[in-house]
Amino acid sequence: MPDSAAAPVILGITGPFPHSVLAERHPAIIRQVRDAFPYGPEQHRALDALLHNCTEGVIEPLPGDAGVWRDWGLDTYAGRSWFDVPWLWSESWFYRRLLDAVGYFGPGPWQGIDPFRPFKLAELDAKETDEELAALDDLGGDADRALLHGSLWGNRADLGFRLSAAESGEAVAALVADDATALWPLLHGGGTLCLVADNAGRELVPDLLLIAHLLDTDRIARAVLHIKPHPYYVSDATTADVLDALRRLTAAPGAAAGYGRTLWSAMADGRLTMRAHPFSCAPLPYAEMPGDLRADFASAALTIFKGDLNYRRLVGDRLWAPTTPFAEVTAWFPGPVAALRTLKSDVVTGLSADTEAALDAAEPERWRTAGTHALIQVNPGASAAT
């Protein structure tokens, strides 16, 4: 493993981007959630209190039993500013407090009501989704590559699986690392794929399409889709979001419905299963995951981590030198592992020195967080022994 002491943990005060998330994005999310449902006075008071606390106050314990959060660091960070603790931790704690404020964990009439559901459904029902699904009818002979890139770019429709020749060139140019040739050999022989999902809606749909394609072409015999046990980070996928996406696919015309039927059948016969482990919502890197989750990943032919947050948790939310090898920061992982990620935060590893220099010259700072670049990284030989 590389020396983590040389790569400090990112705090809320580590640069302008984490600070802006805590100081600006979180208050905006509170306001959006407040307007998304006709919450009553109790929820309004709790949301107002959270708005003040997360920007001007200190981390406070939950009024009741904090449960597993004590094991996840609550006793260590309570009483400290949200900006002075690890950014991954304070972000995660914000969403836990938000769910508590709207009564998600109950008891009461708002128990189990996803505060982000209106935003997820609006995206899933958008006309752009219809256009993307219609494009499946014209994939041609390179479905492997098109569907992999669709999953990679998520809701960026211009760089999803609607890849004309020109758009294909744009997508390749925007990749800061591309290990796709090392990924495909791991998907053969009928093994199990674990896919750790990121967002719902128009990002989850291409993830499901990729799984359906891999099942249809016998590249894998089984898939395990790791989702969140409850809402998290606005748009992270839960069981309800998977079902919404499946219904969207099966109700669509053309090839999309065929993919939907494949997935529906695969869930019915056990070839596709969902896993909603509590650690999926932990404010910790995956290197600290419990043994049962480690065993799941160890048994897979390949585990794919989707999205920016999962990447931060996979490699560690630290200011790594961008040229730090991806294989080194994931050497602890118990099996072959890959990351499909659009860059939306400061963490990045596995770049060549030339790539880093070119990005810094063309787009200083911005290239790390703007979502305009992406990466496909693979460590085919990760071992728990290291």
Short mmCIF file of C-alpha atoms in Angstrom, two decimals:
data_model
loop_
_atom_site.label_atom_id
_atom_site.label_comp_id
_atom_site.label_asym_id
_atom_site.label_seq_id
_atom_site.Cartn_x
_atom_site.Cartn_y
_atom_site.Cartn_z
CA MET A 1 0.00 0.00 0.00
CA PRO A 2 1.20 3.57 -0.64
CA ASP A 3 2.00 5.74 2.35
CA SER A 4 -1.35 7.18 3.43
CA ALA A 5 0.44 9.66 5.69
CA ALA A 6 1.52 11.47 2.55
CA ALA A 7 -2.13 11.69 1.45
CA PRO A 8 -4.11 13.51 4.15
CA VAL A 9 -7.78 12.75 4.72
CA ILE A 10 -9.99 15.38 3.10
CA LEU A 11 -11.76 17.57 5.66
CA GLY A 12 -14.58 20.04 5.15
CA ILE A 13 -12.00 22.82 5.13
CA THR A 14 -9.68 21.07 2.66
CA GLY A 15 -10.10 23.32 -0.33
CA PRO A 16 -13.06 25.17 -1.84
CA PHE A 17 -15.00 22.18 -3.13
CA PRO A 18 -15.67 20.31 0.14
CA HIS A 19 -16.37 23.62 1.86
CA SER A 20 -18.93 24.59 -0.80
CA VAL A 21 -20.74 21.28 -0.40
CA LEU A 22 -21.15 21.78 3.33
CA ALA A 23 -21.83 25.52 3.23
CA GLU A 24 -23.94 25.79 0.08
CA ARG A 25 -25.10 22.44 -1.31
CA HIS A 26 -26.45 21.02 1.94
CA PRO A 27 -28.58 24.09 2.76
CA ALA A 28 -29.96 24.02 -0.79
CA ILE A 29 -30.87 20.34 -0.37
CA ILE A 30 -32.72 21.11 2.87
CA ARG A 31 -34.77 23.77 1.09
CA GLN A 32 -35.56 21.46 -1.82
CA VAL A 33 -36.66 18.64 0.47
CA ARG A 34 -38.79 21.06 2.50
CA ASP A 35 -40.68 22.03 -0.65
CA ALA A 36 -40.96 18.50 -2.08
CA PHE A 37 -43.62 17.30 0.38
CA PRO A 38 -46.34 18.94 2.47
CA TYR A 39 -44.44 18.28 5.66
CA GLY A 40 -46.03 19.47 8.89
CA PRO A 41 -44.77 21.93 11.52
CA GLU A 42 -42.72 19.26 13.29
CA GLN A 43 -40.71 18.44 10.18
CA HIS A 44 -40.35 22.13 9.30
CA ARG A 45 -38.91 22.91 12.73
CA ALA A 46 -36.51 19.99 12.49
CA LEU A 47 -35.34 21.01 9.01
CA ASP A 48 -34.83 24.61 10.12
CA ALA A 49 -32.79 23.38 13.08
CA LEU A 50 -30.66 21.19 10.82
CA LEU A 51 -30.07 24.09 8.43
CA HIS A 52 -28.69 26.19 11.27
CA ASN A 53 -26.74 23.36 12.85
CA CYS A 54 -24.97 22.10 9.76
CA THR A 55 -23.70 25.55 8.77
CA GLU A 56 -23.07 27.28 12.09
CA GLY A 57 -23.25 24.64 14.81
CA VAL A 58 -21.40 21.51 15.84
CA ILE A 59 -22.07 17.83 15.31
CA GLU A 60 -24.70 16.70 17.78
CA PRO A 61 -25.77 13.16 18.66
CA LEU A 62 -29.23 11.98 17.68
CA PRO A 63 -31.86 12.46 20.37
CA GLY A 64 -32.40 8.70 20.57
CA ASP A 65 -30.20 5.66 20.05
CA ALA A 66 -27.46 6.42 17.51
CA GLY A 67 -26.94 2.68 16.98
CA VAL A 68 -24.14 1.77 14.63
CA TRP A 69 -23.07 5.40 14.25
CA ARG A 70 -21.24 5.15 17.54
CA ASP A 71 -19.08 2.47 15.97
CA TRP A 72 -18.70 4.69 12.91
CA GLY A 73 -17.18 7.61 14.81
CA LEU A 74 -20.01 9.64 16.33
CA ASP A 75 -18.49 9.72 19.81
CA THR A 76 -15.21 10.91 18.30
CA TYR A 77 -16.67 13.77 16.26
CA ALA A 78 -19.57 14.97 18.44
CA GLY A 79 -19.06 18.56 19.55
CA ARG A 80 -16.79 19.44 16.64
CA SER A 81 -17.57 21.70 13.68
CA TRP A 82 -18.96 19.97 10.61
CA PHE A 83 -16.09 21.52 8.68
CA ASP A 84 -13.32 20.16 10.91
CA VAL A 85 -13.99 16.43 10.57
CA PRO A 86 -13.45 14.12 7.58
CA TRP A 87 -15.60 15.38 4.72
CA LEU A 88 -16.91 11.89 3.92
CA TRP A 89 -18.07 11.58 7.52
CA SER A 90 -19.78 14.97 7.75
CA GLU A 91 -21.53 14.48 4.40
CA SER A 92 -22.87 11.11 5.45
CA TRP A 93 -23.96 12.43 8.86
CA PHE A 94 -25.86 15.24 7.13
CA TYR A 95 -28.01 12.76 5.21
CA ARG A 96 -28.61 10.70 8.32
CA ARG A 97 -29.77 13.81 10.18
CA LEU A 98 -31.91 14.88 7.23
CA LEU A 99 -33.77 11.56 7.27
CA ASP A 100 -34.29 11.94 10.99
CA ALA A 101 -35.64 15.47 10.52
CA VAL A 102 -38.36 14.37 8.08
CA GLY A 103 -39.38 11.37 10.18
CA TYR A 104 -38.08 8.70 7.84
CA PHE A 105 -37.13 6.32 10.64
CA GLY A 106 -40.39 6.94 12.47
CA PRO A 107 -42.52 5.98 14.17
CA GLY A 108 -45.14 8.07 12.45
CA PRO A 109 -46.89 8.65 9.13
CA TRP A 110 -43.72 9.78 7.36
CA GLN A 111 -41.81 6.62 8.23
CA GLY A 112 -40.15 5.13 5.16
CA ILE A 113 -41.06 8.02 2.83
CA ASP A 114 -38.03 8.81 0.66
CA PRO A 115 -37.58 12.62 0.74
CA PHE A 116 -35.72 12.47 -2.57
CA ARG A 117 -38.28 10.36 -4.45
CA PRO A 118 -39.91 13.24 -6.39
CA PHE A 119 -36.53 14.20 -7.86
CA LYS A 120 -35.71 10.59 -8.77
CA LEU A 121 -39.04 9.99 -10.50
CA ALA A 122 -38.89 13.27 -12.41
CA GLU A 123 -35.55 12.25 -13.88
CA LEU A 124 -36.69 8.72 -14.67
CA ASP A 125 -39.81 10.04 -16.42
CA ALA A 126 -38.01 12.75 -18.40
CA LYS A 127 -38.20 12.77 -22.19
CA GLU A 128 -34.42 12.38 -22.30
CA THR A 129 -34.86 8.93 -20.81
CA ASP A 130 -37.21 8.03 -23.65
CA GLU A 131 -34.61 9.18 -26.16
CA GLU A 132 -31.85 7.16 -24.51
CA LEU A 133 -33.97 4.02 -24.37
CA ALA A 134 -34.96 4.43 -28.02
CA ALA A 135 -31.27 4.52 -28.92
CA LEU A 136 -30.95 0.92 -27.73
CA ASP A 137 -32.66 -0.15 -30.96
CA ASP A 138 -29.59 1.01 -32.92
CA LEU A 139 -26.67 -0.20 -30.82
CA GLY A 140 -25.12 -2.18 -33.64
CA GLY A 141 -22.29 -4.65 -33.15
CA ASP A 142 -20.38 -2.93 -30.37
CA ALA A 143 -22.90 -3.33 -27.57
CA ASP A 144 -20.16 -4.25 -25.07
CA ARG A 145 -18.45 -0.91 -25.40
CA ALA A 146 -21.61 1.16 -25.79
CA LEU A 147 -23.29 -0.23 -22.69
CA LEU A 148 -20.10 0.00 -20.64
CA HIS A 149 -19.80 3.68 -21.56
CA GLY A 150 -23.49 4.17 -20.86
CA SER A 151 -22.95 2.89 -17.34
CA LEU A 152 -19.79 4.97 -16.95
CA TRP A 153 -21.27 8.30 -17.95
CA GLY A 154 -24.60 7.77 -16.23
CA ASN A 155 -27.00 10.63 -16.83
CA ARG A 156 -24.77 12.43 -19.32
CA ALA A 157 -26.91 11.50 -22.29
CA ASP A 158 -24.48 13.00 -24.81
CA LEU A 159 -21.81 10.55 -23.68
CA GLY A 160 -24.00 7.60 -22.75
CA PHE A 161 -24.83 4.67 -24.95
CA ARG A 162 -26.00 6.97 -27.77
CA LEU A 163 -22.55 6.87 -29.34
CA SER A 164 -22.21 8.07 -32.88
CA ALA A 165 -18.71 8.03 -34.32
CA ALA A 166 -18.13 11.66 -33.33
CA GLU A 167 -19.56 11.20 -29.85
CA SER A 168 -17.47 8.08 -29.38
CA GLY A 169 -14.32 10.08 -30.01
CA GLU A 170 -15.45 12.71 -27.52
CA ALA A 171 -16.07 10.08 -24.87
CA VAL A 172 -12.63 8.54 -25.34
CA ALA A 173 -10.93 11.94 -25.18
CA ALA A 174 -12.68 12.69 -21.91
CA LEU A 175 -11.34 9.54 -20.24
CA VAL A 176 -8.40 10.28 -17.98
CA ALA A 177 -7.74 6.56 -17.56
CA ASP A 178 -9.11 3.66 -19.59
CA ASP A 179 -8.51 0.08 -18.47
CA ALA A 180 -11.46 -1.37 -20.38
CA THR A 181 -9.27 -3.92 -22.13
CA ALA A 182 -8.38 -5.37 -18.72
CA LEU A 183 -12.02 -5.47 -17.63
CA TRP A 184 -13.57 -7.70 -20.31
CA PRO A 185 -11.34 -10.77 -19.73
CA LEU A 186 -12.62 -10.85 -16.13
CA LEU A 187 -16.20 -11.21 -17.38
CA HIS A 188 -16.23 -14.67 -18.87
CA GLY A 189 -16.75 -18.23 -17.75
CA GLY A 190 -20.05 -17.73 -16.00
CA GLY A 191 -18.92 -16.15 -12.74
CA THR A 192 -20.64 -13.62 -10.49
CA LEU A 193 -20.54 -9.86 -11.01
CA CYS A 194 -21.01 -7.57 -8.02
CA LEU A 195 -22.02 -4.07 -9.08
CA VAL A 196 -22.03 -1.45 -6.34
CA ALA A 197 -24.62 1.01 -7.64
CA ASP A 198 -24.50 4.76 -7.31
CA ASN A 199 -27.43 6.93 -8.35
CA ALA A 200 -31.03 6.06 -9.20
CA GLY A 201 -32.92 7.26 -12.28
CA ARG A 202 -31.03 7.80 -15.49
CA GLU A 203 -27.80 6.47 -14.01
CA LEU A 204 -29.27 3.27 -12.62
CA VAL A 205 -30.99 2.42 -15.91
CA PRO A 206 -27.71 2.01 -17.86
CA ASP A 207 -26.26 0.02 -14.96
CA LEU A 208 -29.19 -2.39 -15.25
CA LEU A 209 -28.82 -2.50 -19.03
CA LEU A 210 -25.17 -3.49 -18.68
CA ILE A 211 -26.12 -6.28 -16.26
CA ALA A 212 -28.84 -7.52 -18.63
CA HIS A 213 -26.40 -7.56 -21.54
CA LEU A 214 -23.80 -9.49 -19.56
CA LEU A 215 -26.42 -12.06 -18.54
CA ASP A 216 -27.82 -12.35 -22.07
CA THR A 217 -24.37 -12.92 -23.57
CA ASP A 218 -23.38 -15.43 -20.85
CA ARG A 219 -20.41 -13.34 -19.79
CA ILE A 220 -21.70 -13.81 -16.25
CA ALA A 221 -23.97 -16.40 -14.68
CA ARG A 222 -25.15 -14.21 -11.84
CA ALA A 223 -25.16 -10.58 -10.74
CA VAL A 224 -25.47 -9.05 -7.29
CA LEU A 225 -26.57 -5.42 -7.31
CA HIS A 226 -25.45 -3.62 -4.16
CA ILE A 227 -27.82 -0.78 -3.31
CA LYS A 228 -28.54 1.40 -0.28
CA PRO A 229 -30.78 0.16 2.55
CA HIS A 230 -32.31 3.64 2.84
CA PRO A 231 -32.08 7.01 1.03
CA TYR A 232 -28.61 8.50 0.99
CA TYR A 233 -26.84 11.34 -0.87
CA VAL A 234 -30.01 12.62 -2.61
CA SER A 235 -30.18 10.19 -5.51
CA ASP A 236 -28.47 6.99 -4.35
CA ALA A 237 -30.34 3.87 -5.45
CA THR A 238 -32.57 1.89 -3.09
CA THR A 239 -34.76 -1.18 -3.70
CA ALA A 240 -37.71 1.05 -4.62
CA ASP A 241 -35.56 2.83 -7.20
CA VAL A 242 -34.51 -0.47 -8.79
CA LEU A 243 -38.15 -1.50 -9.10
CA ASP A 244 -39.07 1.87 -10.62
CA ALA A 245 -36.29 1.48 -13.18
CA LEU A 246 -37.38 -2.07 -14.03
CA ARG A 247 -40.95 -0.93 -14.58
CA ARG A 248 -39.69 1.90 -16.77
CA LEU A 249 -37.75 -0.55 -18.92
CA THR A 250 -40.47 -3.19 -19.25
CA ALA A 251 -43.04 -0.55 -20.22
CA ALA A 252 -40.79 0.95 -22.91
CA PRO A 253 -41.05 0.01 -26.58
CA GLY A 254 -38.41 -1.78 -28.61
CA ALA A 255 -35.17 -3.23 -27.31
CA ALA A 256 -35.50 -1.56 -23.91
CA ALA A 257 -38.43 -3.80 -23.02
CA GLY A 258 -36.38 -6.86 -23.93
CA TYR A 259 -33.66 -5.80 -21.51
CA GLY A 260 -36.36 -5.21 -18.90
CA ARG A 261 -37.77 -8.71 -19.37
CA THR A 262 -34.29 -10.20 -19.03
CA LEU A 263 -33.80 -8.42 -15.73
CA TRP A 264 -37.29 -9.28 -14.44
CA SER A 265 -36.76 -12.94 -15.25
CA ALA A 266 -33.27 -12.91 -13.75
CA MET A 267 -34.60 -11.54 -10.49
CA ALA A 268 -37.35 -14.14 -10.43
CA ASP A 269 -34.97 -17.07 -10.86
CA GLY A 270 -32.15 -15.72 -8.69
CA ARG A 271 -29.60 -14.83 -11.37
CA LEU A 272 -29.95 -11.19 -10.31
CA THR A 273 -30.19 -10.40 -6.62
CA MET A 274 -30.04 -7.20 -4.58
CA ARG A 275 -27.92 -6.62 -1.49
CA ALA A 276 -28.63 -3.67 0.81
CA HIS A 277 -25.90 -3.94 3.43
CA PRO A 278 -25.91 -1.32 6.23
CA PHE A 279 -22.26 -0.53 5.49
CA SER A 280 -23.35 0.82 2.10
CA CYS A 281 -24.40 3.96 4.01
CA ALA A 282 -21.35 4.09 6.28
CA PRO A 283 -19.18 7.23 6.46
CA LEU A 284 -16.08 5.08 6.12
CA PRO A 285 -13.82 3.71 3.38
CA TYR A 286 -14.56 0.22 2.11
CA ALA A 287 -11.22 -0.92 3.48
CA GLU A 288 -13.01 -0.98 6.86
CA MET A 289 -15.96 -3.08 5.69
CA PRO A 290 -17.19 -5.98 7.81
CA GLY A 291 -16.33 -9.60 7.10
CA ASP A 292 -19.65 -10.65 5.54
CA LEU A 293 -19.44 -7.90 2.93
CA ARG A 294 -15.80 -8.71 2.26
CA ALA A 295 -16.81 -12.34 1.67
CA ASP A 296 -19.40 -11.24 -0.90
CA PHE A 297 -16.79 -9.36 -2.90
CA ALA A 298 -14.19 -12.11 -2.49
CA SER A 299 -16.50 -14.62 -4.20
CA ALA A 300 -17.12 -12.45 -7.27
CA ALA A 301 -15.34 -12.73 -10.59
CA LEU A 302 -15.36 -8.93 -10.60
CA THR A 303 -16.72 -6.16 -8.39
CA ILE A 304 -17.51 -2.87 -10.12
CA PHE A 305 -17.80 0.29 -8.04
CA LYS A 306 -19.95 2.88 -9.75
CA GLY A 307 -19.78 6.62 -9.30
CA ASP A 308 -17.85 9.26 -7.44
CA LEU A 309 -18.85 8.53 -3.85
CA ASN A 310 -18.12 4.83 -4.17
CA TYR A 311 -14.74 5.70 -5.69
CA ARG A 312 -13.92 7.89 -2.69
CA ARG A 313 -14.81 5.03 -0.39
CA LEU A 314 -12.90 2.47 -2.48
CA VAL A 315 -9.55 4.27 -2.66
CA GLY A 316 -9.93 6.34 0.53
CA ASP A 317 -11.12 9.95 0.65
CA ARG A 318 -7.61 11.39 0.67
CA LEU A 319 -5.55 13.86 -1.31
CA TRP A 320 -3.60 11.18 -3.14
CA ALA A 321 -1.06 12.27 -5.70
CA PRO A 322 -2.98 11.64 -8.96
CA THR A 323 -0.17 9.38 -10.20
CA THR A 324 -0.55 7.01 -7.23
CA PRO A 325 -1.28 3.64 -8.87
CA PHE A 326 -4.88 2.47 -8.62
CA ALA A 327 -3.63 -1.08 -8.06
CA GLU A 328 -1.75 0.06 -4.96
CA VAL A 329 -4.61 1.91 -3.29
CA THR A 330 -6.91 -1.08 -3.92
CA ALA A 331 -4.38 -3.80 -3.07
CA TRP A 332 -6.36 -4.62 0.09
CA PHE A 333 -9.48 -5.55 -1.88
CA PRO A 334 -10.37 -9.26 -1.65
CA GLY A 335 -10.83 -9.87 -5.38
CA PRO A 336 -10.69 -8.29 -8.83
CA VAL A 337 -12.11 -4.77 -8.70
CA ALA A 338 -12.99 -2.03 -11.18
CA ALA A 339 -14.17 1.56 -10.93
CA LEU A 340 -16.47 3.32 -13.39
CA ARG A 341 -16.51 6.92 -12.30
CA THR A 342 -17.25 10.42 -13.53
CA LEU A 343 -14.94 12.84 -11.71
CA LYS A 344 -16.94 15.04 -9.32
CA SER A 345 -14.58 15.45 -6.35
CA ASP A 346 -10.90 16.03 -5.65
CA VAL A 347 -9.89 12.40 -5.14
CA VAL A 348 -8.18 10.72 -8.07
CA THR A 349 -5.53 8.03 -8.53
CA GLY A 350 -4.01 6.05 -11.37
CA LEU A 351 -3.22 8.85 -13.83
CA SER A 352 -0.08 9.05 -15.91
CA ALA A 353 2.19 12.02 -15.26
CA ASP A 354 1.55 13.30 -18.79
CA THR A 355 -2.21 13.13 -18.32
CA GLU A 356 -2.07 14.98 -15.01
CA ALA A 357 0.15 17.69 -16.49
CA ALA A 358 -2.12 18.16 -19.51
CA LEU A 359 -5.24 18.42 -17.35
CA ASP A 360 -3.63 20.88 -14.96
CA ALA A 361 -2.50 23.02 -17.88
CA ALA A 362 -5.87 23.02 -19.63
CA GLU A 363 -8.29 23.11 -16.69
CA PRO A 364 -6.54 23.86 -13.40
CA GLU A 365 -8.57 22.47 -10.48
CA ARG A 366 -11.80 22.23 -12.46
CA TRP A 367 -11.08 18.91 -14.16
CA ARG A 368 -11.31 17.07 -10.85
CA THR A 369 -14.82 18.22 -9.90
CA ALA A 370 -16.76 19.36 -12.97
CA GLY A 371 -18.00 15.95 -14.15
CA THR A 372 -16.49 16.50 -17.59
CA HIS A 373 -13.97 13.67 -17.29
CA ALA A 374 -14.28 10.04 -16.35
CA LEU A 375 -12.20 6.94 -15.78
CA ILE A 376 -12.33 3.18 -16.13
CA GLN A 377 -9.82 1.59 -13.75
CA VAL A 378 -9.24 -2.09 -13.11
CA ASN A 379 -7.18 -4.02 -10.61
CA PRO A 380 -7.43 -7.65 -11.78
CA GLY A 381 -5.04 -9.03 -9.18
CA ALA A 382 -6.14 -7.46 -5.90
CA SER A 383 -5.69 -9.81 -2.98
CA ALA A 384 -6.79 -9.80 0.64
CA ALA A 385 -3.36 -11.13 1.53
CA THR A 386 -1.86 -7.69 0.92
#
